[in-house]
Amino acid sequence: MLGSALALAGCGFTPAYGPAGGGGKLLGGVAPDAPQTRDDFAFVRRIAERLNPPGTVRYRLAYKITTDRLGQAITPDGATTRYSLTGRAEYRLHDAGSDAVLLAGTVASFTSWSASGTVVATSAAEEDAHRRLMRMLADQTITRLLAGAGTLPQ
């Protein structure tokens, strides 16, 4: 166990939430832009779960989410029984005081759902797929922000 820790220390690894990691700057300090859509709300909710609700806001997170629905399984008579949902989140972390862009990037993921049940079941499955996708996009965004947190100004 000690050997693993020494090996990580030797390669320059720094825990994101450790003293020199920079991740602590993000906790309670990121205010996402106000959500406009159901997907935005799910994305922002996950950001708050991971980084805590904003206290003293140091950073503003701007984002743009796009999704695309595509039929995946189509029966011989033309009925679609499975859909995939792809999504992208473009993000920019701004300094709250100067509005300068400090970190930026794009993340992408996908999920799917079955459309072979009732109309109600299919609708519920689609809503769940959107929530899952927004959670994945938010988690990827947080991972990227944590990876760059060491470069953020004090």
Short mmCIF file of N, CA and C in Angstrom, two decimals:
data_model
loop_
_atom_site.label_atom_id
_atom_site.label_comp_id
_atom_site.label_asym_id
_atom_site.label_seq_id
_atom_site.Cartn_x
_atom_site.Cartn_y
_atom_site.Cartn_z
N MET A 1 0.83 -1.20 0.00
CA MET A 1 0.00 0.00 0.00
C MET A 1 0.87 1.25 0.00
N LEU A 2 1.89 1.28 0.85
CA LEU A 2 2.78 2.43 0.92
C LEU A 2 3.52 2.61 -0.40
N GLY A 3 3.89 1.47 -1.03
CA GLY A 3 4.56 1.53 -2.32
C GLY A 3 3.71 2.20 -3.38
N SER A 4 2.41 1.92 -3.38
CA SER A 4 1.50 2.54 -4.34
C SER A 4 1.44 4.04 -4.13
N ALA A 5 1.34 4.45 -2.89
CA ALA A 5 1.27 5.88 -2.58
C ALA A 5 2.55 6.58 -3.00
N LEU A 6 3.68 5.95 -2.76
CA LEU A 6 4.96 6.55 -3.16
C LEU A 6 5.08 6.62 -4.68
N ALA A 7 4.61 5.58 -5.36
CA ALA A 7 4.65 5.58 -6.82
C ALA A 7 3.81 6.71 -7.39
N LEU A 8 2.61 6.91 -6.83
CA LEU A 8 1.75 8.00 -7.30
C LEU A 8 2.37 9.35 -7.01
N ALA A 9 2.96 9.50 -5.83
CA ALA A 9 3.60 10.76 -5.47
C ALA A 9 4.77 11.05 -6.40
N GLY A 10 5.49 10.02 -6.79
CA GLY A 10 6.64 10.18 -7.66
C GLY A 10 6.28 10.59 -9.08
N CYS A 11 5.07 10.28 -9.52
CA CYS A 11 4.68 10.60 -10.90
C CYS A 11 4.01 11.95 -11.01
N GLY A 12 3.87 12.67 -9.91
CA GLY A 12 3.25 13.99 -9.95
C GLY A 12 1.76 13.97 -9.70
N PHE A 13 1.19 12.82 -9.33
CA PHE A 13 -0.23 12.72 -9.03
C PHE A 13 -0.57 13.56 -7.81
N THR A 14 -1.62 14.35 -7.90
CA THR A 14 -2.10 15.14 -6.77
C THR A 14 -3.59 14.91 -6.66
N PRO A 15 -4.08 14.47 -5.49
CA PRO A 15 -5.53 14.28 -5.33
C PRO A 15 -6.27 15.60 -5.58
N ALA A 16 -7.37 15.54 -6.31
CA ALA A 16 -8.12 16.75 -6.67
C ALA A 16 -8.56 17.54 -5.45
N TYR A 17 -8.98 16.85 -4.40
CA TYR A 17 -9.44 17.55 -3.21
C TYR A 17 -8.37 17.64 -2.13
N GLY A 18 -7.13 17.27 -2.48
CA GLY A 18 -6.02 17.39 -1.54
C GLY A 18 -5.57 18.83 -1.42
N PRO A 19 -4.62 19.11 -0.51
CA PRO A 19 -4.17 20.48 -0.28
C PRO A 19 -3.66 21.21 -1.53
N ALA A 20 -2.99 20.49 -2.42
CA ALA A 20 -2.44 21.13 -3.61
C ALA A 20 -3.24 20.82 -4.87
N GLY A 21 -4.36 20.14 -4.74
CA GLY A 21 -5.11 19.69 -5.90
C GLY A 21 -5.95 20.72 -6.59
N GLY A 22 -6.43 21.72 -5.91
CA GLY A 22 -7.25 22.76 -6.53
C GLY A 22 -8.73 22.49 -6.54
N GLY A 23 -9.14 21.24 -6.32
CA GLY A 23 -10.56 20.91 -6.36
C GLY A 23 -11.37 21.61 -5.27
N GLY A 24 -10.73 21.90 -4.16
CA GLY A 24 -11.42 22.60 -3.07
C GLY A 24 -11.92 23.98 -3.48
N LYS A 25 -11.26 24.59 -4.47
CA LYS A 25 -11.69 25.91 -4.95
C LYS A 25 -13.09 25.83 -5.58
N LEU A 26 -13.42 24.66 -6.12
CA LEU A 26 -14.70 24.51 -6.81
C LEU A 26 -15.85 24.23 -5.85
N LEU A 27 -15.55 23.58 -4.72
CA LEU A 27 -16.62 23.19 -3.78
C LEU A 27 -17.34 24.42 -3.23
N GLY A 28 -18.61 24.52 -3.52
CA GLY A 28 -19.42 25.65 -3.05
C GLY A 28 -19.11 26.96 -3.73
N GLY A 29 -18.28 26.93 -4.78
CA GLY A 29 -17.87 28.17 -5.42
C GLY A 29 -18.30 28.33 -6.87
N VAL A 30 -19.06 27.35 -7.40
CA VAL A 30 -19.46 27.39 -8.81
C VAL A 30 -20.97 27.62 -8.91
N ALA A 31 -21.34 28.67 -9.61
CA ALA A 31 -22.75 28.97 -9.85
C ALA A 31 -23.05 28.75 -11.34
N PRO A 32 -23.78 27.67 -11.66
CA PRO A 32 -24.15 27.46 -13.07
C PRO A 32 -25.16 28.50 -13.53
N ASP A 33 -25.16 28.78 -14.83
CA ASP A 33 -26.18 29.66 -15.39
C ASP A 33 -27.56 29.07 -15.11
N ALA A 34 -28.57 29.91 -15.06
CA ALA A 34 -29.93 29.47 -14.76
C ALA A 34 -30.42 28.48 -15.82
N PRO A 35 -30.99 27.37 -15.39
CA PRO A 35 -31.49 26.39 -16.35
C PRO A 35 -32.72 26.90 -17.09
N GLN A 36 -32.83 26.50 -18.37
CA GLN A 36 -33.95 26.92 -19.20
C GLN A 36 -34.84 25.77 -19.64
N THR A 37 -34.28 24.56 -19.65
CA THR A 37 -35.03 23.39 -20.13
C THR A 37 -35.00 22.30 -19.05
N ARG A 38 -35.79 21.26 -19.26
CA ARG A 38 -35.79 20.12 -18.33
C ARG A 38 -34.40 19.48 -18.27
N ASP A 39 -33.74 19.35 -19.43
CA ASP A 39 -32.38 18.80 -19.44
C ASP A 39 -31.42 19.70 -18.65
N ASP A 40 -31.55 21.02 -18.84
CA ASP A 40 -30.71 21.95 -18.09
C ASP A 40 -30.90 21.77 -16.58
N PHE A 41 -32.14 21.62 -16.14
CA PHE A 41 -32.42 21.45 -14.72
C PHE A 41 -31.73 20.20 -14.18
N ALA A 42 -31.80 19.09 -14.92
CA ALA A 42 -31.16 17.86 -14.47
C ALA A 42 -29.64 18.02 -14.44
N PHE A 43 -29.08 18.69 -15.41
CA PHE A 43 -27.64 18.95 -15.48
C PHE A 43 -27.19 19.79 -14.29
N VAL A 44 -27.88 20.89 -14.04
CA VAL A 44 -27.53 21.81 -12.94
C VAL A 44 -27.72 21.12 -11.58
N ARG A 45 -28.75 20.32 -11.44
CA ARG A 45 -28.98 19.60 -10.18
C ARG A 45 -27.79 18.69 -9.87
N ARG A 46 -27.28 17.99 -10.89
CA ARG A 46 -26.14 17.10 -10.67
C ARG A 46 -24.87 17.89 -10.36
N ILE A 47 -24.69 19.03 -11.00
CA ILE A 47 -23.54 19.89 -10.68
C ILE A 47 -23.59 20.28 -9.21
N ALA A 48 -24.77 20.68 -8.72
CA ALA A 48 -24.93 21.07 -7.32
C ALA A 48 -24.68 19.89 -6.38
N GLU A 49 -25.13 18.69 -6.77
CA GLU A 49 -24.88 17.51 -5.94
C GLU A 49 -23.39 17.24 -5.80
N ARG A 50 -22.64 17.44 -6.86
CA ARG A 50 -21.21 17.12 -6.84
C ARG A 50 -20.36 18.23 -6.23
N LEU A 51 -20.75 19.49 -6.46
CA LEU A 51 -19.91 20.60 -5.99
C LEU A 51 -20.53 21.39 -4.84
N ASN A 52 -21.66 20.95 -4.35
CA ASN A 52 -22.39 21.64 -3.29
C ASN A 52 -23.03 22.91 -3.85
N PRO A 53 -24.14 23.32 -3.27
CA PRO A 53 -24.76 24.57 -3.73
C PRO A 53 -23.78 25.73 -3.53
N PRO A 54 -23.84 26.73 -4.41
CA PRO A 54 -22.89 27.84 -4.29
C PRO A 54 -23.04 28.60 -2.98
N GLY A 55 -21.92 28.88 -2.36
CA GLY A 55 -21.86 29.72 -1.16
C GLY A 55 -21.27 31.04 -1.61
N THR A 56 -19.97 31.17 -1.45
CA THR A 56 -19.25 32.32 -1.98
C THR A 56 -18.89 31.99 -3.41
N VAL A 57 -19.55 32.62 -4.35
CA VAL A 57 -19.38 32.29 -5.77
C VAL A 57 -18.06 32.86 -6.27
N ARG A 58 -17.20 31.95 -6.72
CA ARG A 58 -15.92 32.34 -7.32
C ARG A 58 -15.97 32.21 -8.84
N TYR A 59 -16.84 31.29 -9.30
CA TYR A 59 -16.88 30.96 -10.72
C TYR A 59 -18.32 30.85 -11.22
N ARG A 60 -18.50 31.20 -12.50
CA ARG A 60 -19.79 31.02 -13.16
C ARG A 60 -19.60 29.97 -14.23
N LEU A 61 -20.49 28.97 -14.24
CA LEU A 61 -20.43 27.91 -15.24
C LEU A 61 -21.47 28.15 -16.31
N ALA A 62 -21.01 28.50 -17.50
CA ALA A 62 -21.90 28.64 -18.66
C ALA A 62 -21.88 27.31 -19.39
N TYR A 63 -23.01 26.92 -19.95
CA TYR A 63 -23.09 25.63 -20.63
C TYR A 63 -24.14 25.70 -21.73
N LYS A 64 -23.96 24.82 -22.71
CA LYS A 64 -24.95 24.66 -23.77
C LYS A 64 -25.09 23.16 -24.01
N ILE A 65 -26.30 22.67 -23.85
CA ILE A 65 -26.56 21.24 -23.99
C ILE A 65 -27.35 21.00 -25.28
N THR A 66 -26.90 20.02 -26.06
CA THR A 66 -27.63 19.61 -27.25
C THR A 66 -27.84 18.10 -27.19
N THR A 67 -28.99 17.66 -27.64
CA THR A 67 -29.29 16.23 -27.67
C THR A 67 -29.86 15.86 -29.03
N ASP A 68 -29.75 14.57 -29.34
CA ASP A 68 -30.30 14.07 -30.59
C ASP A 68 -30.85 12.67 -30.34
N ARG A 69 -32.06 12.43 -30.77
CA ARG A 69 -32.74 11.14 -30.61
C ARG A 69 -32.71 10.42 -31.95
N LEU A 70 -32.35 9.13 -31.89
CA LEU A 70 -32.24 8.36 -33.11
C LEU A 70 -32.84 6.97 -32.91
N GLY A 71 -33.71 6.56 -33.83
CA GLY A 71 -34.28 5.21 -33.77
C GLY A 71 -33.19 4.18 -34.02
N GLN A 72 -33.15 3.14 -33.19
CA GLN A 72 -32.09 2.13 -33.30
C GLN A 72 -32.61 0.78 -33.76
N ALA A 73 -33.75 0.37 -33.28
CA ALA A 73 -34.31 -0.93 -33.64
C ALA A 73 -35.66 -0.70 -34.29
N ILE A 74 -35.74 -1.09 -35.54
CA ILE A 74 -36.97 -0.86 -36.30
C ILE A 74 -37.47 -2.21 -36.82
N THR A 75 -38.73 -2.49 -36.54
CA THR A 75 -39.32 -3.77 -36.96
C THR A 75 -39.57 -3.75 -38.47
N PRO A 76 -39.80 -4.92 -39.08
CA PRO A 76 -40.08 -4.98 -40.51
C PRO A 76 -41.28 -4.13 -40.94
N ASP A 77 -42.23 -3.92 -40.02
CA ASP A 77 -43.39 -3.09 -40.38
C ASP A 77 -43.18 -1.60 -40.06
N GLY A 78 -41.93 -1.21 -39.71
CA GLY A 78 -41.60 0.20 -39.53
C GLY A 78 -41.75 0.76 -38.13
N ALA A 79 -42.08 -0.05 -37.13
CA ALA A 79 -42.22 0.45 -35.76
C ALA A 79 -40.84 0.49 -35.09
N THR A 80 -40.53 1.61 -34.46
CA THR A 80 -39.27 1.74 -33.74
C THR A 80 -39.45 1.21 -32.32
N THR A 81 -38.59 0.29 -31.94
CA THR A 81 -38.72 -0.33 -30.61
C THR A 81 -37.59 0.05 -29.66
N ARG A 82 -36.58 0.75 -30.14
CA ARG A 82 -35.48 1.20 -29.29
C ARG A 82 -34.92 2.49 -29.87
N TYR A 83 -34.62 3.42 -28.98
CA TYR A 83 -34.05 4.70 -29.36
C TYR A 83 -32.72 4.91 -28.64
N SER A 84 -31.84 5.68 -29.27
CA SER A 84 -30.63 6.13 -28.58
C SER A 84 -30.72 7.65 -28.44
N LEU A 85 -30.11 8.14 -27.41
CA LEU A 85 -30.10 9.57 -27.12
C LEU A 85 -28.64 9.98 -26.94
N THR A 86 -28.16 10.82 -27.84
CA THR A 86 -26.80 11.33 -27.72
C THR A 86 -26.87 12.75 -27.20
N GLY A 87 -25.84 13.16 -26.51
CA GLY A 87 -25.82 14.51 -25.97
C GLY A 87 -24.42 15.08 -25.89
N ARG A 88 -24.36 16.39 -25.97
CA ARG A 88 -23.11 17.13 -25.82
C ARG A 88 -23.35 18.29 -24.87
N ALA A 89 -22.36 18.57 -24.06
CA ALA A 89 -22.41 19.75 -23.19
C ALA A 89 -21.13 20.55 -23.44
N GLU A 90 -21.31 21.74 -23.95
CA GLU A 90 -20.19 22.67 -24.09
C GLU A 90 -20.21 23.53 -22.83
N TYR A 91 -19.06 23.66 -22.19
CA TYR A 91 -19.02 24.41 -20.94
C TYR A 91 -17.88 25.42 -20.95
N ARG A 92 -18.07 26.48 -20.16
CA ARG A 92 -17.05 27.51 -19.95
C ARG A 92 -17.12 27.93 -18.49
N LEU A 93 -16.01 27.83 -17.80
CA LEU A 93 -15.94 28.28 -16.41
C LEU A 93 -15.36 29.68 -16.42
N HIS A 94 -16.17 30.63 -15.95
CA HIS A 94 -15.78 32.04 -15.94
C HIS A 94 -15.38 32.45 -14.53
N ASP A 95 -14.45 33.37 -14.42
CA ASP A 95 -14.16 34.03 -13.15
C ASP A 95 -15.37 34.90 -12.83
N ALA A 96 -15.89 34.80 -11.61
CA ALA A 96 -17.11 35.54 -11.25
C ALA A 96 -16.88 37.05 -11.26
N GLY A 97 -15.67 37.49 -10.94
CA GLY A 97 -15.41 38.92 -10.89
C GLY A 97 -15.17 39.55 -12.24
N SER A 98 -14.29 38.94 -13.03
CA SER A 98 -13.90 39.54 -14.30
C SER A 98 -14.64 38.96 -15.50
N ASP A 99 -15.31 37.84 -15.34
CA ASP A 99 -15.99 37.10 -16.39
C ASP A 99 -15.03 36.51 -17.42
N ALA A 100 -13.73 36.47 -17.09
CA ALA A 100 -12.75 35.85 -17.98
C ALA A 100 -12.98 34.34 -18.01
N VAL A 101 -12.83 33.73 -19.18
CA VAL A 101 -12.98 32.28 -19.30
C VAL A 101 -11.69 31.62 -18.79
N LEU A 102 -11.86 30.75 -17.78
CA LEU A 102 -10.72 30.09 -17.16
C LEU A 102 -10.52 28.66 -17.67
N LEU A 103 -11.61 27.96 -17.89
CA LEU A 103 -11.58 26.60 -18.42
C LEU A 103 -12.74 26.44 -19.39
N ALA A 104 -12.54 25.66 -20.44
CA ALA A 104 -13.62 25.43 -21.41
C ALA A 104 -13.42 24.07 -22.06
N GLY A 105 -14.51 23.51 -22.53
CA GLY A 105 -14.42 22.23 -23.22
C GLY A 105 -15.78 21.71 -23.61
N THR A 106 -15.78 20.51 -24.13
CA THR A 106 -17.00 19.83 -24.55
C THR A 106 -16.93 18.38 -24.09
N VAL A 107 -18.04 17.88 -23.59
CA VAL A 107 -18.15 16.47 -23.21
C VAL A 107 -19.33 15.88 -23.97
N ALA A 108 -19.31 14.57 -24.16
CA ALA A 108 -20.38 13.91 -24.91
C ALA A 108 -20.61 12.52 -24.34
N SER A 109 -21.85 12.05 -24.48
CA SER A 109 -22.18 10.70 -24.05
C SER A 109 -23.47 10.27 -24.75
N PHE A 110 -23.93 9.07 -24.41
CA PHE A 110 -25.16 8.56 -25.00
C PHE A 110 -25.83 7.58 -24.04
N THR A 111 -27.09 7.36 -24.28
CA THR A 111 -27.86 6.36 -23.56
C THR A 111 -28.97 5.89 -24.50
N SER A 112 -29.81 4.99 -24.03
CA SER A 112 -30.89 4.51 -24.88
C SER A 112 -32.07 4.08 -24.03
N TRP A 113 -33.19 3.80 -24.70
CA TRP A 113 -34.36 3.30 -23.99
C TRP A 113 -35.20 2.46 -24.93
N SER A 114 -36.01 1.62 -24.33
CA SER A 114 -36.90 0.74 -25.08
C SER A 114 -38.23 1.43 -25.32
N ALA A 115 -38.76 1.25 -26.49
CA ALA A 115 -40.05 1.83 -26.84
C ALA A 115 -41.06 0.73 -27.16
N SER A 116 -40.88 -0.44 -26.56
CA SER A 116 -41.74 -1.56 -26.89
C SER A 116 -42.91 -1.74 -25.92
N GLY A 117 -43.00 -0.88 -24.91
CA GLY A 117 -44.10 -0.99 -23.95
C GLY A 117 -45.26 -0.08 -24.32
N THR A 118 -46.03 0.27 -23.32
CA THR A 118 -47.16 1.18 -23.53
C THR A 118 -46.65 2.59 -23.81
N VAL A 119 -47.54 3.46 -24.23
CA VAL A 119 -47.17 4.85 -24.49
C VAL A 119 -46.64 5.49 -23.21
N VAL A 120 -47.29 5.24 -22.09
CA VAL A 120 -46.87 5.81 -20.81
C VAL A 120 -45.49 5.28 -20.42
N ALA A 121 -45.28 3.96 -20.56
CA ALA A 121 -43.99 3.36 -20.21
C ALA A 121 -42.88 3.89 -21.11
N THR A 122 -43.17 4.04 -22.39
CA THR A 122 -42.16 4.55 -23.32
C THR A 122 -41.82 6.00 -23.00
N SER A 123 -42.82 6.80 -22.67
CA SER A 123 -42.58 8.20 -22.30
C SER A 123 -41.74 8.29 -21.02
N ALA A 124 -42.07 7.47 -20.04
CA ALA A 124 -41.30 7.46 -18.79
C ALA A 124 -39.86 7.01 -19.04
N ALA A 125 -39.68 6.03 -19.91
CA ALA A 125 -38.33 5.55 -20.22
C ALA A 125 -37.52 6.63 -20.93
N GLU A 126 -38.17 7.40 -21.81
CA GLU A 126 -37.46 8.49 -22.49
C GLU A 126 -37.05 9.57 -21.50
N GLU A 127 -37.94 9.95 -20.59
CA GLU A 127 -37.60 10.94 -19.57
C GLU A 127 -36.44 10.46 -18.71
N ASP A 128 -36.46 9.18 -18.34
CA ASP A 128 -35.37 8.62 -17.55
C ASP A 128 -34.06 8.65 -18.33
N ALA A 129 -34.11 8.37 -19.63
CA ALA A 129 -32.90 8.41 -20.45
C ALA A 129 -32.32 9.83 -20.47
N HIS A 130 -33.17 10.83 -20.56
CA HIS A 130 -32.70 12.22 -20.52
C HIS A 130 -32.02 12.52 -19.18
N ARG A 131 -32.63 12.11 -18.08
CA ARG A 131 -32.03 12.34 -16.75
C ARG A 131 -30.67 11.64 -16.65
N ARG A 132 -30.60 10.39 -17.10
CA ARG A 132 -29.33 9.66 -17.05
C ARG A 132 -28.26 10.35 -17.89
N LEU A 133 -28.64 10.80 -19.07
CA LEU A 133 -27.68 11.47 -19.95
C LEU A 133 -27.18 12.76 -19.32
N MET A 134 -28.07 13.55 -18.73
CA MET A 134 -27.65 14.80 -18.11
C MET A 134 -26.71 14.54 -16.92
N ARG A 135 -26.97 13.48 -16.20
CA ARG A 135 -26.10 13.09 -15.08
C ARG A 135 -24.70 12.73 -15.60
N MET A 136 -24.66 11.97 -16.70
CA MET A 136 -23.37 11.60 -17.28
C MET A 136 -22.62 12.83 -17.78
N LEU A 137 -23.32 13.73 -18.46
CA LEU A 137 -22.67 14.94 -18.97
C LEU A 137 -22.17 15.82 -17.84
N ALA A 138 -22.97 15.96 -16.78
CA ALA A 138 -22.54 16.76 -15.63
C ALA A 138 -21.32 16.12 -14.96
N ASP A 139 -21.34 14.80 -14.78
CA ASP A 139 -20.20 14.12 -14.15
C ASP A 139 -18.94 14.30 -14.99
N GLN A 140 -19.05 14.19 -16.29
CA GLN A 140 -17.88 14.40 -17.15
C GLN A 140 -17.39 15.84 -17.07
N THR A 141 -18.32 16.78 -17.01
CA THR A 141 -17.94 18.20 -16.88
C THR A 141 -17.19 18.43 -15.58
N ILE A 142 -17.70 17.88 -14.48
CA ILE A 142 -17.04 18.03 -13.19
C ILE A 142 -15.64 17.42 -13.24
N THR A 143 -15.51 16.24 -13.85
CA THR A 143 -14.20 15.60 -13.96
C THR A 143 -13.22 16.51 -14.69
N ARG A 144 -13.67 17.11 -15.77
CA ARG A 144 -12.80 18.02 -16.53
C ARG A 144 -12.45 19.27 -15.71
N LEU A 145 -13.43 19.80 -14.98
CA LEU A 145 -13.17 20.97 -14.15
C LEU A 145 -12.17 20.64 -13.04
N LEU A 146 -12.33 19.46 -12.43
CA LEU A 146 -11.40 19.05 -11.39
C LEU A 146 -10.00 18.86 -11.95
N ALA A 147 -9.91 18.31 -13.16
CA ALA A 147 -8.60 18.11 -13.77
C ALA A 147 -7.88 19.44 -14.02
N GLY A 148 -8.64 20.48 -14.30
CA GLY A 148 -8.03 21.80 -14.55
C GLY A 148 -8.02 22.72 -13.35
N ALA A 149 -8.56 22.27 -12.22
CA ALA A 149 -8.70 23.14 -11.05
C ALA A 149 -7.38 23.63 -10.51
N GLY A 150 -6.33 22.87 -10.68
CA GLY A 150 -5.02 23.30 -10.19
C GLY A 150 -4.50 24.55 -10.87
N THR A 151 -5.03 24.87 -12.07
CA THR A 151 -4.60 26.05 -12.82
C THR A 151 -5.43 27.29 -12.48
N LEU A 152 -6.48 27.11 -11.70
CA LEU A 152 -7.37 28.25 -11.40
C LEU A 152 -6.68 29.22 -10.44
N PRO A 153 -6.92 30.52 -10.63
CA PRO A 153 -6.32 31.49 -9.72
C PRO A 153 -6.86 31.38 -8.30
N GLN A 154 -6.05 31.76 -7.35
CA GLN A 154 -6.46 31.75 -5.95
C GLN A 154 -7.45 32.87 -5.75
#
